[in-house]
Coordinates of N, CA and C in Angstrom, one line a residue:
X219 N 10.2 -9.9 0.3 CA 9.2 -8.9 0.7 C 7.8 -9.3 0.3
X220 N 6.9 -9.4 1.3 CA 5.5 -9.7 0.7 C 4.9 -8.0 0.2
X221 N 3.4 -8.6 -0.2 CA 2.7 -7.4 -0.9 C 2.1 -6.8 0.6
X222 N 2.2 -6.9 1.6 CA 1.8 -6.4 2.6 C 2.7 -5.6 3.1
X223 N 3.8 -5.6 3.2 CA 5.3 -4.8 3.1 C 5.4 -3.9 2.1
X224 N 5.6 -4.1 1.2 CA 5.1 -3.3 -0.2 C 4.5 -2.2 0.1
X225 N 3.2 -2.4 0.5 CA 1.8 -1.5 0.5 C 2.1 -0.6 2.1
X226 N 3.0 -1.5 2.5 CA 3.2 -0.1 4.1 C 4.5 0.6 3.8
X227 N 5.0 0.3 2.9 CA 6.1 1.5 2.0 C 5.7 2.5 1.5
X228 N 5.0 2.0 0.6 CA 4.1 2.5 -0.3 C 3.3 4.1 0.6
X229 N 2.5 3.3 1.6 CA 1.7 4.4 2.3 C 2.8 5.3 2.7
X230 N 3.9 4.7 3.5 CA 4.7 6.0 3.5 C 5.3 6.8 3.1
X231 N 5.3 6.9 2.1 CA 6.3 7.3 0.7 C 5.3 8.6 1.0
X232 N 5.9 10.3 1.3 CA 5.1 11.3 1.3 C 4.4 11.8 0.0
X233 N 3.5 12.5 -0.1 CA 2.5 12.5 -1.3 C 1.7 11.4 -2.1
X234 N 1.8 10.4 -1.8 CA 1.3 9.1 -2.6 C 0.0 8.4 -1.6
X235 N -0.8 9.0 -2.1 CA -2.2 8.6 -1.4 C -2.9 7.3 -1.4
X236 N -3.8 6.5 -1.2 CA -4.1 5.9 -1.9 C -5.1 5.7 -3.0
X237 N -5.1 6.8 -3.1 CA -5.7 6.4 -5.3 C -4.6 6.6 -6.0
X238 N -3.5 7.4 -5.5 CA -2.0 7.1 -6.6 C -1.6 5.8 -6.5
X239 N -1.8 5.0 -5.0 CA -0.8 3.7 -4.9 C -2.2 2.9 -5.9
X240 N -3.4 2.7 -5.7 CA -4.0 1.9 -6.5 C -3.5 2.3 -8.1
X241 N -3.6 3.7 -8.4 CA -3.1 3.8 -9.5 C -1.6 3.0 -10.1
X242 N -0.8 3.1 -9.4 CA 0.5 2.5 -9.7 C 0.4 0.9 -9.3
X243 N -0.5 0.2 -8.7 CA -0.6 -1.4 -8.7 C -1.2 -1.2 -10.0
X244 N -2.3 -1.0 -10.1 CA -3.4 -1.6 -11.5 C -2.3 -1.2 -12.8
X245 N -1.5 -0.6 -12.9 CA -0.7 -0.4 -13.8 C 0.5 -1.3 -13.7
X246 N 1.2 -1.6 -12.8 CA 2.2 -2.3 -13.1 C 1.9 -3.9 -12.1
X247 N 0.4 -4.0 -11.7 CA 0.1 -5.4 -11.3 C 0.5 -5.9 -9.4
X248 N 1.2 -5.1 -8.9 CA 1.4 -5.7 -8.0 C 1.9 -4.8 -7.2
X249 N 1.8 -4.2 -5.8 CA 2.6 -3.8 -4.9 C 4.2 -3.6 -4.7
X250 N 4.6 -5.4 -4.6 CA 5.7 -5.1 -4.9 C 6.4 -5.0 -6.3
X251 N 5.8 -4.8 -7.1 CA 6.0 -4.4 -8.7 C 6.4 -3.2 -8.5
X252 N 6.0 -2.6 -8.1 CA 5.5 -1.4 -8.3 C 6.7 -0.8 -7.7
X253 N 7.5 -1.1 -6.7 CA 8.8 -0.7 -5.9 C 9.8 -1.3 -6.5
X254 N 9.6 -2.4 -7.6 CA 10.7 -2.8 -8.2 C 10.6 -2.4 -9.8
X255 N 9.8 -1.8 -9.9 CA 9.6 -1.0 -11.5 C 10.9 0.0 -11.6
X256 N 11.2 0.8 -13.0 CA 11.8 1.5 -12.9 C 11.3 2.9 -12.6
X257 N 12.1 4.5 -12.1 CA 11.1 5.3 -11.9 C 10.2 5.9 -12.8
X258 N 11.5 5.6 -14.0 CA 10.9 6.5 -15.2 C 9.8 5.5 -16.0
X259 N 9.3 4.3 -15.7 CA 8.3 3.7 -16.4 C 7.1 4.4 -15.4
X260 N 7.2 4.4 -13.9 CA 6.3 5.0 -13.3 C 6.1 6.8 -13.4
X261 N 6.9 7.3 -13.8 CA 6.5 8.3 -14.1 C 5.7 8.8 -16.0
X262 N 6.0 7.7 -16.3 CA 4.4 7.5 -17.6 C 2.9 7.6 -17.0
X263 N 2.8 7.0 -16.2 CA 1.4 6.9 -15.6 C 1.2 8.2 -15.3
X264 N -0.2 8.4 -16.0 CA -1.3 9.7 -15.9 C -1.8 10.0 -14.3
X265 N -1.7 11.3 -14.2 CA -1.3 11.5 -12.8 C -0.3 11.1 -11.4
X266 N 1.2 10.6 -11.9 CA 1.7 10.5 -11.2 C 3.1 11.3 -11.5
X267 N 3.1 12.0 -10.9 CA 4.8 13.2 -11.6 C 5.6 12.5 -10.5
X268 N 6.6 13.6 -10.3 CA 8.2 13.3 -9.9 C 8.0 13.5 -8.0
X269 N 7.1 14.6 -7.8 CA 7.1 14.9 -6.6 C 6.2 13.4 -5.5
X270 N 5.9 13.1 -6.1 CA 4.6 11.7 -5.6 C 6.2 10.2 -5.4
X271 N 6.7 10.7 -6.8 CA 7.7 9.4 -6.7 C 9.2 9.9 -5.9
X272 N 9.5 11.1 -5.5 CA 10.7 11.2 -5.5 C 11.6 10.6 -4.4
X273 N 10.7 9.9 -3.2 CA 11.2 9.2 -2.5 C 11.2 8.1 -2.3
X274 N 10.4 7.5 -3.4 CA 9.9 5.8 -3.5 C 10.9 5.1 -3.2
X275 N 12.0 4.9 -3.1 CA 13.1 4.2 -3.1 C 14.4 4.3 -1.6
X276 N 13.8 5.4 -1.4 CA 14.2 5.8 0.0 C 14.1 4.6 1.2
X277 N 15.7 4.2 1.6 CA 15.4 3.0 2.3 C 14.6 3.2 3.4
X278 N 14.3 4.6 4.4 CA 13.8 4.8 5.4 C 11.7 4.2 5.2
X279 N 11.7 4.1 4.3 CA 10.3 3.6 4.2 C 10.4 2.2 4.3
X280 N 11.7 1.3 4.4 CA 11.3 0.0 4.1 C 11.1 -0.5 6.0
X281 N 12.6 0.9 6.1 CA 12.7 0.7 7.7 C 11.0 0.8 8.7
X282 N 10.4 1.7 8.1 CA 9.4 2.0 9.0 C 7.9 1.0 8.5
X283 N 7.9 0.3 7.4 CA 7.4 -1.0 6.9 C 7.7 -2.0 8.2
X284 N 8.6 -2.3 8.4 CA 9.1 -3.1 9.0 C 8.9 -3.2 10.7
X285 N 8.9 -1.7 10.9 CA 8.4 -1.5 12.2 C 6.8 -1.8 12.3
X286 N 6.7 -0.9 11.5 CA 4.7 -1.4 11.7 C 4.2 -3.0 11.3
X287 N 5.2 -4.1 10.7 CA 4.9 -5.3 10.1 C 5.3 -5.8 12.0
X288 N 6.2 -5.6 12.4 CA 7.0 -6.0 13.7 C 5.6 -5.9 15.2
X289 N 5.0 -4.7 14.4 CA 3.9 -4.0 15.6 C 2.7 -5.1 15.1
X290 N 2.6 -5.2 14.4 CA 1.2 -5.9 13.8 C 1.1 -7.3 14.1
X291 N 2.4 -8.0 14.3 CA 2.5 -9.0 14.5 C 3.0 -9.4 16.2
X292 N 3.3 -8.5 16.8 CA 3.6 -8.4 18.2 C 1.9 -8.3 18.6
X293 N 1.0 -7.5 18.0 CA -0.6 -7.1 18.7 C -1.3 -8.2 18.2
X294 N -1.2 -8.8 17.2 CA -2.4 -9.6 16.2 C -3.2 -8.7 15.7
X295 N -2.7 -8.0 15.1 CA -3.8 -7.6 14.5 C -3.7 -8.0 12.6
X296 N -5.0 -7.9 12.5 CA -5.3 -8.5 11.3 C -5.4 -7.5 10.2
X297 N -4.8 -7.9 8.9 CA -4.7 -6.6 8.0 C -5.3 -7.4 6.8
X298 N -6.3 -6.5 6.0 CA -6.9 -6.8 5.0 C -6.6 -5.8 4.1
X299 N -5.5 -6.0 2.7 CA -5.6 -5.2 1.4 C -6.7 -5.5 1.0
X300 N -6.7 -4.2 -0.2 CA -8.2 -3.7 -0.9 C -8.0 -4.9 -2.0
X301 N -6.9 -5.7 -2.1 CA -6.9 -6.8 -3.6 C -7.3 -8.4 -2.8
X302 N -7.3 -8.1 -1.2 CA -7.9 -9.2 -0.8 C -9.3 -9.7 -0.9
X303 N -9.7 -11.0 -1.3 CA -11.4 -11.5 -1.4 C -11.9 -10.6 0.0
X304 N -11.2 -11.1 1.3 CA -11.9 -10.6 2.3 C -12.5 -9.0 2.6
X305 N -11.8 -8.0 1.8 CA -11.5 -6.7 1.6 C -13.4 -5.8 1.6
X306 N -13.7 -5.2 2.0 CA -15.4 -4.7 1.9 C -15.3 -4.7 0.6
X307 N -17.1 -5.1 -0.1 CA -17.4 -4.8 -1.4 C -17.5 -3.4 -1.2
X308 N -18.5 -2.6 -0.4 CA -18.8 -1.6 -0.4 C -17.9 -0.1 -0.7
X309 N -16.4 -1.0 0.0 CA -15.2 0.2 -0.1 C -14.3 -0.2 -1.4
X310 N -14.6 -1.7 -2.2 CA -14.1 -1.9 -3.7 C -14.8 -0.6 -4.6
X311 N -15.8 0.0 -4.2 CA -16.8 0.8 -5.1 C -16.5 2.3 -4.8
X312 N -15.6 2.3 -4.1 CA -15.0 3.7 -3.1 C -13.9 4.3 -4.1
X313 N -13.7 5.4 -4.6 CA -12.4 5.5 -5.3 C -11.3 5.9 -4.2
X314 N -11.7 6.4 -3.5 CA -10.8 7.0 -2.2 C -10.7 5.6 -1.0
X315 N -11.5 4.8 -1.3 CA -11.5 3.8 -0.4 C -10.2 3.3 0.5
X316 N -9.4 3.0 1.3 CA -8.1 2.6 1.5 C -7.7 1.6 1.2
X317 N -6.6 1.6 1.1 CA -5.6 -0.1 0.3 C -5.5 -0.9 1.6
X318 N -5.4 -0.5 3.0 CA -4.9 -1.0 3.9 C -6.2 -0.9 5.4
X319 N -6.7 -2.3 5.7 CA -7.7 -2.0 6.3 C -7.1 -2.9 7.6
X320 N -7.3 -2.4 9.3 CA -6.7 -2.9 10.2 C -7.8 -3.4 10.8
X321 N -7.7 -4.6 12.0 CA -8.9 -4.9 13.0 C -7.6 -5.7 13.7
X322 N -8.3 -5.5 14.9 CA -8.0 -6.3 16.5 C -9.1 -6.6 16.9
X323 N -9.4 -8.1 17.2 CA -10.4 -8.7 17.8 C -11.2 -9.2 16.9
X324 N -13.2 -9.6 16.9 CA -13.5 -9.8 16.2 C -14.3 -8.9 15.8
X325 N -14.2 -9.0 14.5 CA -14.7 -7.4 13.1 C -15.0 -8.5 12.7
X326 N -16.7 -8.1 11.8 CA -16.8 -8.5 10.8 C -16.9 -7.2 9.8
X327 N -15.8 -6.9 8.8 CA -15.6 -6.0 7.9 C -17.3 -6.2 6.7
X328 N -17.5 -7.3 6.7 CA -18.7 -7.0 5.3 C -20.1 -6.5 5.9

């Protein structure tokens, strides 16, 4: 599973926004860390309880990962994480910024 898989799990997982999912990478380093952590290490992290994590593991998120990885690659379209160089400075400085940025065609995101 790449970190790009990971992060469209992640989005789906209900309650888990993205400043919880940034919260849970910068803590355990990695996307897919973060789905292979245990739950109870992830429920140490300040502001993240049980209701945010209780479906993390739920295979139906890897299913629907997979469908949008399937879609993304059927359209071309281009996906830029917030841990990528290419990712906006201006939305690194965003706390609410999103983890998951899409374009079809040519975008220049900076």
């Amino acid at each position: 599973m790449t970190d790009l898989e990971a992060l469209l799990c992640l989005q789906h997982v209900p309650n888990l926004g993205d400043q919880s999912i940034k919260k849970l990478i910068n803590v355990v380093g990695s996307p897919l860390g973060v789905l292979k952590e245990k739950k109870s290490t992830l429920l140490e992290i300040d502001g993240i309880g049980k209701a945010k994590l209780s479906s993390i593991s739920d295979k139906k998120h890897f299913v629907a990962a997979n469908k949008e990885i399937d879609f993304i690659e059927k359209n071309n379209i281009e996906c830029t994480t917030y841990l990528d160089s290419g990712y906006p400075e201006y939305l690194k400085q965003c706390v609410d910024g999103p983890v998951l940025l899409f374009a079809a065609g040519n975008i220049d995101l900076q």
